[in-house]
């Protein structure tokens, strides 16, 4: 991560038509350049590679929306699926035929006629004549026939009534239910079926029965005439069913193997299609030369990556077997380049915090490197607790150590993803919270007596012989004991690290911490804002805008330091100039600061004579800040001599590829051309003055409001400490006070509740509150002093940034 964005240049790529696809593909793998659209006036539907993009979109639709069977080898697998369906249908028919033969065999040989359904035998005049030995139907030439098959169980009653009404009793119907439930391949439903056998006289009756069976969608099968024929058919059916089952089993194994093999490469297929679509989209941004043999593209590229860009084009030309290699040529441009700030997994989170406010201008000083330290520190000032910081650090350390495993897993919900992406931010916040917790000497609302307290009560009792008796009498007669530091030996010196642990027992602890943390918040706030103003100098020097140092930076810094910097000075001066013995004579800083603004003499002696001079300097800096820049630009526009050379950004001369030195150009505010001559630029003094007036008012009033805004460090720090103390007193102390044997068992649920409330309230909710307040302090109070955040982020053509269709549609 750099302190400002990288230097960019505009370059032209000359790509041969035969190798353009391969060159763009190589650039996508490297992610070096951002392409510009050279056909802005051409509609998206009229560009050269629209048909290729549509084919890629159709392939994306096939891969992303249809079932896995159609994704993988669609033609081949569809044929195999059709064959499998035919085999299943044949197997079903053979199975039904087997059931039919088995059940109808009982119909033909059963004399008891025990069936589930009724049998109709009302044939007219079927008695055998004694002379001829034939029935009347046989003398008429009628022949006995059979029709057998299967019908669904729900259709049997209607089928039976239809036979009786149409055939007028010239049929015999026998039926029985099949024990096995069979699947309907057309609907996929499991149905109960009934085997029936219909006996009839005459061909006309048989035709009527056939039509009725067709009407009720009966599955008809031929009925054997003899037992020998029936046995042969049964043996043949068993053999065919066995063979079909083997074929179906092998077909399913084949389908599983093909699908498994294809599913392994499905993800790569999706990425490949997306890459193809992205390449054709980039090709649509290019323009053709007059011969239509060369594509011309314009790209933004970091100057440091120009050598890699040339090597990438050479590799693409080699893969495309181009006779003429593709090459790059830098060109000058007056357009503002995009902003590129490289980051790694540690700095990317802090860079995201800055860019959430706005992307920095080209070559503008970046606050991200400083945010790595200042952001977790300000968070820790509000969250300072040794115990809570340790828990947060352990959680972040676990995420950091197991980050490879979490990246390989399927992405979880958005909350977990947010925590995981900010794992290094949480780690830094936890470490700084441990540090501020040591300074506050606060660990789960308790103090740690590591070095021993510097306060002693022994020196307040003069008679050493009766010290114990005098102490006991004092404690019995007084609820509170005041430790006077004026008494020799009571206070031996400051605590080596942080706040003395004796303050945890003091009744005026909150008053002491209020004063300490409020002054600390003001000191940190003024230093933080002053650092932001100082960083603006680096922008002025880099862009060679020397006049802004005198007309913007110095008035801003003097106004801030002469008012609120002087307030910080008074805090330190009061700490150093007044000892314990004369502390009653020390003036109130707040009253003294207000009287200095009102030009009134306070009742107490001022800190030193002549301190009103700082107020005069602060007031004089306001008109300089208000009128200085507009008047200078007005004078400069009318022929005045500029203060140094001004630069907005660097332009590149049209030179050979070996000469990459930049040429300096003037800032637009000077009204000069690239060659140094005057440029015809419309200058509106009123507009410039209006913008400067808004900036002056915003800055002067902002210094007051921003300084007060840093008091949130004091407020949230006290709130966090008080919540921690209340949670300890109302939960944990209840379990520790029990002295019976059941106290240990009672301590387990008490500690569970304490841990749950600590994590949910003090770590999550209070942590989120401190995070948001630290974010506001950086965005509003710090970054607006030098960071405009109105740039455009560098968006390289990079295949690694392409989203996966599997992640979007949830197919994996």
mmCIF file with all atom_site columns, C-alpha atoms in Angstrom, residues 62 66 69-79:
data_model
loop_
_atom_site.group_PDB
_atom_site.id
_atom_site.type_symbol
_atom_site.label_atom_id
_atom_site.label_alt_id
_atom_site.label_comp_id
_atom_site.label_asym_id
_atom_site.label_entity_id
_atom_site.label_seq_id
_atom_site.pdbx_PDB_ins_code
_atom_site.Cartn_x
_atom_site.Cartn_y
_atom_site.Cartn_z
_atom_site.occupancy
_atom_site.B_iso_or_equiv
_atom_site.pdbx_formal_charge
_atom_site.auth_seq_id
_atom_site.auth_comp_id
_atom_site.auth_asym_id
_atom_site.auth_atom_id
_atom_site.pdbx_PDB_model_num
ATOM 1  C CA . UNK A 1 62 ? -27.988 -23.461 -20.669 1.00 0.00 ? 62 UNK A CA 1
ATOM 2  C CA . UNK A 1 66 ? -31.268 -25.838 -16.935 1.00 0.00 ? 66 UNK A CA 1
ATOM 3  C CA . UNK A 1 69 ? -28.656 -33.551 -17.196 1.00 0.00 ? 69 UNK A CA 1
ATOM 4  C CA . UNK A 1 70 ? -28.981 -30.978 -19.981 1.00 0.00 ? 70 UNK A CA 1
ATOM 5  C CA . UNK A 1 71 ? -25.818 -29.189 -18.924 1.00 0.00 ? 71 UNK A CA 1
ATOM 6  C CA . UNK A 1 72 ? -23.482 -32.107 -19.454 1.00 0.00 ? 72 UNK A CA 1
ATOM 7  C CA . UNK A 1 73 ? -23.163 -33.588 -22.887 1.00 0.00 ? 73 UNK A CA 1
ATOM 8  C CA . UNK A 1 74 ? -26.728 -32.687 -23.731 1.00 0.00 ? 74 UNK A CA 1
ATOM 9  C CA . UNK A 1 75 ? -27.075 -34.537 -27.039 1.00 0.00 ? 75 UNK A CA 1
ATOM 10 C CA . UNK A 1 76 ? -25.451 -37.791 -25.948 1.00 0.00 ? 76 UNK A CA 1
ATOM 11 C CA . UNK A 1 77 ? -27.124 -37.973 -22.582 1.00 0.00 ? 77 UNK A CA 1
ATOM 12 C CA . UNK A 1 78 ? -30.538 -37.160 -23.991 1.00 0.00 ? 78 UNK A CA 1
ATOM 13 C CA . UNK A 1 79 ? -30.252 -40.134 -26.350 1.00 0.00 ? 79 UNK A CA 1
#
